[in-house]
XYZ file of C-alpha atoms in Angstrom:
491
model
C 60.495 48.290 23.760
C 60.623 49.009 19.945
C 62.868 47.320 17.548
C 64.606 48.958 14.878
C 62.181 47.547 12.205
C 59.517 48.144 13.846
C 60.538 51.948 13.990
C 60.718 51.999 9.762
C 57.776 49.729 9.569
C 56.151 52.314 11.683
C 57.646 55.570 9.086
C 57.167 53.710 6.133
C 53.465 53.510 7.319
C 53.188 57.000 8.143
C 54.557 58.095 4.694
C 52.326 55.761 2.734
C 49.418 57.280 4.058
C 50.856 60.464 3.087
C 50.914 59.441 0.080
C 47.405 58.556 -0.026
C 46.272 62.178 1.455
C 48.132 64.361 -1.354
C 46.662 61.248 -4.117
C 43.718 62.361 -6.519
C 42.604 58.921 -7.012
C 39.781 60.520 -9.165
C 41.428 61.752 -11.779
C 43.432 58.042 -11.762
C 39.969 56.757 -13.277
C 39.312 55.386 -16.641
C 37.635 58.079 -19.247
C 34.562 55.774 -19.021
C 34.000 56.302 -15.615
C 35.220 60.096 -15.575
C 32.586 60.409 -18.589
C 29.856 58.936 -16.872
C 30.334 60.891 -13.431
C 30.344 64.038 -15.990
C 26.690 62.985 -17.460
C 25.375 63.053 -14.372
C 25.902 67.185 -14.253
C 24.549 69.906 -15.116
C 26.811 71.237 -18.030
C 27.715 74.590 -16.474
C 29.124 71.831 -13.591
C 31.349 69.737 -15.833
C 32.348 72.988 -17.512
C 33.842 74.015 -13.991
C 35.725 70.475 -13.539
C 38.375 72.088 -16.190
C 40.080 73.501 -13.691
C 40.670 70.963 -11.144
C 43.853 69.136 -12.744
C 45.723 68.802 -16.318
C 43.717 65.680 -16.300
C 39.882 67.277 -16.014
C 41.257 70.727 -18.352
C 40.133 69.268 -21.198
C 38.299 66.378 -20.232
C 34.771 68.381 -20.018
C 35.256 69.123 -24.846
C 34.611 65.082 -25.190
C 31.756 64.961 -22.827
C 28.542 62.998 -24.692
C 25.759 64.186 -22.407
C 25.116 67.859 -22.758
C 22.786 69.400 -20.046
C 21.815 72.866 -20.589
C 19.551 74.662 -17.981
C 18.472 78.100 -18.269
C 17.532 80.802 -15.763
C 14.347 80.285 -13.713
C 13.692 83.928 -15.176
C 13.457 85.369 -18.593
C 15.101 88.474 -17.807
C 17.193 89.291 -20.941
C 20.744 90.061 -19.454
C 20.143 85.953 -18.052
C 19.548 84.793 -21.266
C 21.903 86.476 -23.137
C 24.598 84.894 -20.543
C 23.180 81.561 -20.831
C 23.291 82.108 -24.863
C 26.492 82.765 -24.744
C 27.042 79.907 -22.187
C 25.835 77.665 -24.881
C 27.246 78.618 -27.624
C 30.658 78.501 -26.078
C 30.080 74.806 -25.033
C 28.829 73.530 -28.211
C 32.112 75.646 -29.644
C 34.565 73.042 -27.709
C 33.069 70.016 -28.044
C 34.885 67.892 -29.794
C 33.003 64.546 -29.088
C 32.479 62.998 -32.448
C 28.596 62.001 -31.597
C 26.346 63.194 -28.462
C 24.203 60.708 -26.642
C 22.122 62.864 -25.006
C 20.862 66.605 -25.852
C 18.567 68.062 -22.537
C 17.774 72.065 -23.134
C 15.303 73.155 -20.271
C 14.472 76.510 -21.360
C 11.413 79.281 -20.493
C 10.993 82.023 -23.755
C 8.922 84.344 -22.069
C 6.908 85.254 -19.040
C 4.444 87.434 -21.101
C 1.321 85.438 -21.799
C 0.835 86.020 -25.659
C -2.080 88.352 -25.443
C 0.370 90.770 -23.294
C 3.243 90.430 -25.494
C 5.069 93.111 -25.895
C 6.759 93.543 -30.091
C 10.015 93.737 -28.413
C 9.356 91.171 -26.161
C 8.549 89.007 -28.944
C 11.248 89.844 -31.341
C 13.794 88.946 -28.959
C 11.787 85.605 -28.566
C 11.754 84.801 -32.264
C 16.192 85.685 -32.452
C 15.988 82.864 -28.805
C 14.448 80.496 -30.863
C 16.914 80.450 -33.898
C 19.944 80.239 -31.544
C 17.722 77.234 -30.244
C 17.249 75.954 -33.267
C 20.812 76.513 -34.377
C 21.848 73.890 -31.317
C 19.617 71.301 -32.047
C 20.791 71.231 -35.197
C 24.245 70.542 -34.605
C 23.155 67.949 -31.910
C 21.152 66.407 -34.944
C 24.386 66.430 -37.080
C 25.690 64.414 -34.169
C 23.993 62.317 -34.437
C 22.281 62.541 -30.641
C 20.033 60.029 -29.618
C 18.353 61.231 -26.243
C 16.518 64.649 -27.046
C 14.552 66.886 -24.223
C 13.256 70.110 -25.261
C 11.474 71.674 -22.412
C 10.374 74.953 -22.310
C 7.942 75.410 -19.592
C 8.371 79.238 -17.362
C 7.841 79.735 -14.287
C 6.343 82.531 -13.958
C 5.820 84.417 -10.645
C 2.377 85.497 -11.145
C 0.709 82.137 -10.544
C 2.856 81.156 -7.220
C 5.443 79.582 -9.011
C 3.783 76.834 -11.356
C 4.711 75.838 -14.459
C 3.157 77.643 -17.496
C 3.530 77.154 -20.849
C 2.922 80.622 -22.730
C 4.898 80.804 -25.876
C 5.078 77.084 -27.648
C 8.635 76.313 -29.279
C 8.356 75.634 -32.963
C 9.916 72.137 -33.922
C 13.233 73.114 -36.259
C 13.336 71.743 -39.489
C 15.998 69.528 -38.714
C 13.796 67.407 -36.336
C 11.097 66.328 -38.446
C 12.801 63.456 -40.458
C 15.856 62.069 -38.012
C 17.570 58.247 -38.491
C 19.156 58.541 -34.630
C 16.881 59.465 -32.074
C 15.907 56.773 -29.713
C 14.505 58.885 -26.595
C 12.389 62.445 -27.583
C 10.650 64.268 -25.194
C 9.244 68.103 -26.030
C 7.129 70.359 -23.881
C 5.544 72.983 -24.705
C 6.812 72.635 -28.396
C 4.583 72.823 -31.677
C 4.566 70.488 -34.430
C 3.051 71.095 -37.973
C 0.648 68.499 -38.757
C 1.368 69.436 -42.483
C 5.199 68.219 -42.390
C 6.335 64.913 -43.544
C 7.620 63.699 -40.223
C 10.021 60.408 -40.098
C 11.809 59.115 -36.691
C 13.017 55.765 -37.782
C 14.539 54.579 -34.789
C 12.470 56.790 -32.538
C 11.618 54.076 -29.202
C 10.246 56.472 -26.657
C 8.037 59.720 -26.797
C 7.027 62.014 -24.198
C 4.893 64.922 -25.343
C 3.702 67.664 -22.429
C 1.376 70.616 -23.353
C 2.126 69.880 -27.108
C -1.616 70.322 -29.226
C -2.604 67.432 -31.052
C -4.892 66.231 -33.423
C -6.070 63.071 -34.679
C -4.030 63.762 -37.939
C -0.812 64.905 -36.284
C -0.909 61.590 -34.185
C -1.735 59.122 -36.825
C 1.322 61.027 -38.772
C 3.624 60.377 -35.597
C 2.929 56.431 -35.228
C 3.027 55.915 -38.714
C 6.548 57.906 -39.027
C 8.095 56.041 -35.993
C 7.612 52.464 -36.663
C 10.120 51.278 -33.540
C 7.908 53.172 -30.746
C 7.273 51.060 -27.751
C 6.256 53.657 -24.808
C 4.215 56.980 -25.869
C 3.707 59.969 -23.395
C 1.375 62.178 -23.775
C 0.927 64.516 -20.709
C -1.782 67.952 -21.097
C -1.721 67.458 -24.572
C -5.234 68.762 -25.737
C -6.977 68.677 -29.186
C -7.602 65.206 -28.888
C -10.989 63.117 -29.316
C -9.783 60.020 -30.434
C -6.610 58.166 -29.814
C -5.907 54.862 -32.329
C -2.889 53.338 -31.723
C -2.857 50.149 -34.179
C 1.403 49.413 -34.036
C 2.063 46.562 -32.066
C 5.448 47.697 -30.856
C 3.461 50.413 -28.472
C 3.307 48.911 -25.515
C 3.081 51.529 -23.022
C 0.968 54.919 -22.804
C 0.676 57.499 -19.845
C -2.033 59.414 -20.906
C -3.059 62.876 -18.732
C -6.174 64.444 -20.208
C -7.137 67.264 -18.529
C -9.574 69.152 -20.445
C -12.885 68.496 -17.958
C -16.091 67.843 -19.591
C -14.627 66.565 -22.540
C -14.027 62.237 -23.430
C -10.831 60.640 -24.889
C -11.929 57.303 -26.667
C -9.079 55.106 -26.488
C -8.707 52.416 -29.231
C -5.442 50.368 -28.529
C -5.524 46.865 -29.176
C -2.281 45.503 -28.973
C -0.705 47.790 -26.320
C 0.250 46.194 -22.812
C 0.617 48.660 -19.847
C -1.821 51.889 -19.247
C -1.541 54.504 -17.062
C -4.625 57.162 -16.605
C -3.782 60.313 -14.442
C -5.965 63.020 -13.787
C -9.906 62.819 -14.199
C -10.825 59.106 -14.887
C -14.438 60.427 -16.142
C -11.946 61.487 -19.320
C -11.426 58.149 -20.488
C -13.830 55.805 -22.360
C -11.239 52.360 -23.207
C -12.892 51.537 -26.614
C -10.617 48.054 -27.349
C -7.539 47.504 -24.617
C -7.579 43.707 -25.273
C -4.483 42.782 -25.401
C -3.784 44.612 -21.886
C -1.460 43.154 -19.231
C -1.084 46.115 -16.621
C -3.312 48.784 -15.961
C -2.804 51.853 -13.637
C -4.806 54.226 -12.471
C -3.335 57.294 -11.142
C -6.353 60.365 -10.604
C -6.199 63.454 -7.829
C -9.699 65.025 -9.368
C -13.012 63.193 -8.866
C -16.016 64.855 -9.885
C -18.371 62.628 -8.067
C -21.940 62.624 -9.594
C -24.727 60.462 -11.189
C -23.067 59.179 -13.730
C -19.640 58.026 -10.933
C -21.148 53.861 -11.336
C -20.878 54.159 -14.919
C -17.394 56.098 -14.708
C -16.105 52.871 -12.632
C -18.297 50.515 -14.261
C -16.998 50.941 -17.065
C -13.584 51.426 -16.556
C -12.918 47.915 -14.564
C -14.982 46.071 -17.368
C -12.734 47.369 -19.990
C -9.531 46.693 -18.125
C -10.792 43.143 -16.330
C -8.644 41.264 -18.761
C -5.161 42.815 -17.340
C -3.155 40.188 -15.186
C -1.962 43.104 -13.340
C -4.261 46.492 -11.531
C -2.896 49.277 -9.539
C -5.326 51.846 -8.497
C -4.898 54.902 -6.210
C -6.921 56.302 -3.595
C -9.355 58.283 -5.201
C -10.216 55.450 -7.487
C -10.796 53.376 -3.947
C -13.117 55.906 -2.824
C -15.334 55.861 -6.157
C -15.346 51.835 -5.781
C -16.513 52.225 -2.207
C -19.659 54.066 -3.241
C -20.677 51.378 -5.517
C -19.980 49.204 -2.517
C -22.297 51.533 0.262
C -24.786 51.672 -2.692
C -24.975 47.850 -3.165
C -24.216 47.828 -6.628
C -22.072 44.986 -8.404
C -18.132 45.853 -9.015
C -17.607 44.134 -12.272
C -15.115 41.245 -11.784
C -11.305 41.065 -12.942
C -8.763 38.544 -13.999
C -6.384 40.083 -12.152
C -3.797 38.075 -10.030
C -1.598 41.134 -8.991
C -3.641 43.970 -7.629
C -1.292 47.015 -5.783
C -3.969 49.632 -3.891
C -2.380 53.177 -2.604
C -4.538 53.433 0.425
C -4.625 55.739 3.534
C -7.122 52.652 5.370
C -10.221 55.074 5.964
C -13.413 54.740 6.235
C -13.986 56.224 2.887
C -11.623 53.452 1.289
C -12.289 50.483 3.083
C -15.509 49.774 1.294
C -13.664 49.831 -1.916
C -11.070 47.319 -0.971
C -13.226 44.817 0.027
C -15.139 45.162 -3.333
C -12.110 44.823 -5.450
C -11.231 41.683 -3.451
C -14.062 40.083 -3.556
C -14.005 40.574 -7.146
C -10.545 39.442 -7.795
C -10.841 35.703 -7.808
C -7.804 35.174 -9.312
C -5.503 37.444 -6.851
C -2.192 35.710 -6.316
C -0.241 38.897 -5.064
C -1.777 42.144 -3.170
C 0.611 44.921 -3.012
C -0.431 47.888 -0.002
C 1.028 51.347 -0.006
C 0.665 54.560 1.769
C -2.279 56.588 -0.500
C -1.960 60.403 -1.233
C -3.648 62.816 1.095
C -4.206 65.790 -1.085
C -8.108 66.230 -1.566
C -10.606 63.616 -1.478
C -13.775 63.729 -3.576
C -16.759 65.514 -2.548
C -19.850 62.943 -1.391
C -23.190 64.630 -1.143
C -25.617 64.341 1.793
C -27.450 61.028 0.583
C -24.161 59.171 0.378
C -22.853 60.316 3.893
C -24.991 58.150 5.774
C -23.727 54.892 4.240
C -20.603 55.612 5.910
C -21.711 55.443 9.208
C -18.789 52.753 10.300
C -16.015 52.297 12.254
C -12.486 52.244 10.975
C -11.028 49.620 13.815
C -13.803 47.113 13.823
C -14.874 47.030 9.913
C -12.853 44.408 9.304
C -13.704 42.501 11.990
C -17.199 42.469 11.096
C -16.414 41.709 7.627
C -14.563 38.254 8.281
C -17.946 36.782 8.547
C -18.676 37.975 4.981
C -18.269 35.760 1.803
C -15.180 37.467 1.043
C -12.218 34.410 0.328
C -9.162 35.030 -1.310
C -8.604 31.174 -2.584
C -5.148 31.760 -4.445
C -3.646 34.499 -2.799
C 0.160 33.621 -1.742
C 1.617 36.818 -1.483
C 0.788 39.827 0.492
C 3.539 42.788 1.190
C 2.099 46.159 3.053
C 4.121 49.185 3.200
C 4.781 51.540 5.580
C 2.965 49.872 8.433
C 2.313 52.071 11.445
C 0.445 50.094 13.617
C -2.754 51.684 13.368
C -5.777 49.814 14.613
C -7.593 49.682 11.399
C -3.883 48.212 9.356
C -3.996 45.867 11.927
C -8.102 44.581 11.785
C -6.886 44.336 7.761
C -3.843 42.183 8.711
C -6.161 40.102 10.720
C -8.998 39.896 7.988
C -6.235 38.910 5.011
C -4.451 36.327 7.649
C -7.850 34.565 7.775
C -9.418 35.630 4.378
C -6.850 33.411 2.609
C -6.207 29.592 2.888
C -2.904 29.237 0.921
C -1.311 32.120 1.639
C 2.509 31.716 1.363
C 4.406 34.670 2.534
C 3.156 38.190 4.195
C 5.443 40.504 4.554
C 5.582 44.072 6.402
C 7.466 46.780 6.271
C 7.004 49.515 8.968
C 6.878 52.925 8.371
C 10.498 54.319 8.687
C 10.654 57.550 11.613
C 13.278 60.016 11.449
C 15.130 60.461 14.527
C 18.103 61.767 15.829
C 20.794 59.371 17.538
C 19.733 61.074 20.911
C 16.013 60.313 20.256
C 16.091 57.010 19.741
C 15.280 55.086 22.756
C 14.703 51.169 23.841
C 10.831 52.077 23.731
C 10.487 52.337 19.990
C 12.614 48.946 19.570
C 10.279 47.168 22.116
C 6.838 48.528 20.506
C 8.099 47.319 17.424
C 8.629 43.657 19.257
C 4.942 44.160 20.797
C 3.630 44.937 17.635
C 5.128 42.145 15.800
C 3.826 39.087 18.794
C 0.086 40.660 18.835
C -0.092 40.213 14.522
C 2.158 36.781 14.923
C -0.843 35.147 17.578
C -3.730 36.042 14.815
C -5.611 32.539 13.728
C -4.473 31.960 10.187
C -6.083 29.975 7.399
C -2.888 28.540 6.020
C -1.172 26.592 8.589
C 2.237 27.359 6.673
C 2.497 30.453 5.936
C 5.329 32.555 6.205
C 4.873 36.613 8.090
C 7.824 38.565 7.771
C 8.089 41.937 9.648
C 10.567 44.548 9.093
């Protein structure tokens, strides 16, 4: 039986949670965090937030991060709307400064030999509204800047083209605020004075360079630690002599043609695309090098290609290499030819386990004799390079049992402690490498594993896939190790 206080304890209760219902505890945030959810929109979704409460009507004017995103076509009733979408933003804001100015924007789908005069004209009055906006970011002092104007253009199945370059506004060539600039498929004059004092990072897609325009951009940004510099073609030679630059992503694409890469202070390189584009000139200082290709033109000259590559980056403490690279470094290994050595003690492969990669991972660890940490993740499986006939035979072995046979080789891993695999599926030839490393290396400290994650419904999953799991993890536990104390994590 109920007492009388329970009763009102019971309604007082009831009504507090109420209460709690029909509360907009949102809107009972501080501006900071109300700002900060707002950055992380798309500005034609903060502009909608005006409506939601007296609190958000005018909260969207002050916002610091303005995020403008244009049609995916160039049809000219959608740009005129998202013109006038812009215009009417920038025409509230009353923020004081702007942190961050991002414009993704395509100016035509007409490649410039198809151009139509009217097509173009309306291009040309696009671009001075653009450059109307960027200069009143500029007078806001902004300090994030992303012009992109790549199109996407129907023709090629959706990809990315850049037809119709942006012309960099006056107003960007000497600035005392930006911090963070990226610009695709934008055009710089080489002939302009150009000054970013304060400029830290630069990413530069499908811009043309030259070795003057690039010599003009380091020496005009004085603060730059991490350069970009992504399908940008013109380019022979690439001297970087500041030694605040301490990272470069470099994609070259043009094929048949050499970048020579003179760099000696910088610290972390990353090579995407063909690797036969690169020739490292002076990467001394070099802590962390990265190797990130999809296209391998395998041919006569593929030992020098790799040859030459390791031997310029054997001074880095840290190598990551992906699994093309692997299967260049196994045909030096099926070939019997040397793979230069490293100093490397971190080394992180991206490896599917094949046959076509296995020879390279032995080679790399046999020539790591400093390898304190080995880092294994899931390769890509787009492509592989073409071998011809005479290099097929060599890879007349089996997957399961390579590894196996190679514990008898000379292969020992005398300071490696640390060894973490990803996405572990139990396959016979993960499991030979488990074995191999578990008896390849005396002082190992820790190995840890971390099984590949499957999706399944909360009706699929069944006692089986736990108990596998528990299988799995006794058969590796009972392999012979070389370090007595050793520590093998499974997850």
């Amino acid at each position: 039986m109920e007492s009388g206080n329970d009763t009102e304890l019971q309604k007082s209760w009831e009504l507090s949670q109420d209460d709690i219902k029909d509360q907009d505890r949102i809107s009972s945030l501080p501006d900071d965090i109300m700002f900060h959810v707002l950055s992380l929109l798309e500005m034609k979704d903060v502009v909608k937030t005006g409506v939601l409460s007296r609190r958000w009507g005018h909260l969207w004017t002050n916002v610091r991060t303005l995020d403008f995103r244009g049609p995916t076509s160039c049809e000219e009733e959608a740009r005129e709307k998202f013109v006038s979408f812009v215009d009417y933003t920038l025409l509230f804001n009353e923020s004081k400064t702007i942190k961050t100015f991002h414009l993704l924007l395509g100016l035509t789908e007409a490649f410039p030999e198809d151009i139509s005069e009217e097509e173009a004209k309306r291009v040309k009055e696009l671009c001075l509204h653009i450059d109307r906006w960027v200069r009143l970011a500029v007078r806001k002092k902004v300090e994030i800047v992303y012009l992109d104007f790549f199109t996407v253009n129907t023709r090629w199945r959706g990809c990315l083209l850049s037809l119709y370059p942006y012309n960099l506004p006056c107003s960007l060539y000497i600035n005392n605020t930006i911090k963070s600039l990226l610009l695709a498929s934008c055009s710089i004059d080489p002939t302009r004075q150009l000054q970013w004092k304060y400029l830290k990072v630069l990413r530069l897609f499908d811009v043309k360079l030259c070795e003057e325009l690039v010599e003009t951009i380091l020496n005009g940004s004085p603060l730059l630690e991490s350069l970009h510099l992504l399908r940008c073609n013109g380019l022979r030679k690439l001297s970087i002599k500041s030694p605040n630059l301490e990272y470069l992503l470099l994609f070259f694409s043009v094929e048949g043609l050499r970048l020579d890469i003179q760099a000696p202070y910088l610290k972390v390189l990353e090579c995407m695309g063909e690797i036969a584009n690169y020739r490292l000139i002076d990467v001394s200082s070099l802590v962390y090098a990265i190797v990130r290709t999809h296209r391998i033109t395998c041919n006569v000259s593929y030992q020098t290609i790799v040859t030459s590559f390791l031997t310029s980056v054997r001074r880095a403490e840290c190598l990551a290499v992906c699994t093309r690279f692997l299967e260049m470094v196994s045909l030096l290994e099926i070939e019997s030819l040397p793979t230069p050595s490293t100093d490397c003690n971190y080394l992180e492969l991206k490896a599917n386990l094949t046959k076509w990669e296995l020879p390279g991972i032995l080679a790399l660890l046999r020539s790591s004799s400093n390898l304190n940490t080995l880092t294994i993740k899931k390769g890509d499986r787009d492509g592989s390079i073409e071998f011809r006939d005479e290099y097929l035979k060599g890879y007349d072995l089996n997957e399961a049992n390579y590894w196996s046979i190679m514990l008898a080789s000379t292969c020992l891993m005398e300071k490696l402690k640390s060894v973490i695999i990803y996405e572990f599926d139990g396959g016979s030839s993960e499991i030979a490498l488990v074995e191999f490393l578990l008896m390849k290396a005396p002082i190992l400290d820790k190995m840890v594993i971390y099984s590949k994650k499957e999706k399944h419904s909360s009706e699929d999953r069944t006692p089986s896939a736990s108990n596998d799991k528990s299988t799995l993890y006794e058969k590796l536990l009972s392999f012979e190790r070389a370090s007595p104390n050793g520590n093998f994590l499974f997850f």
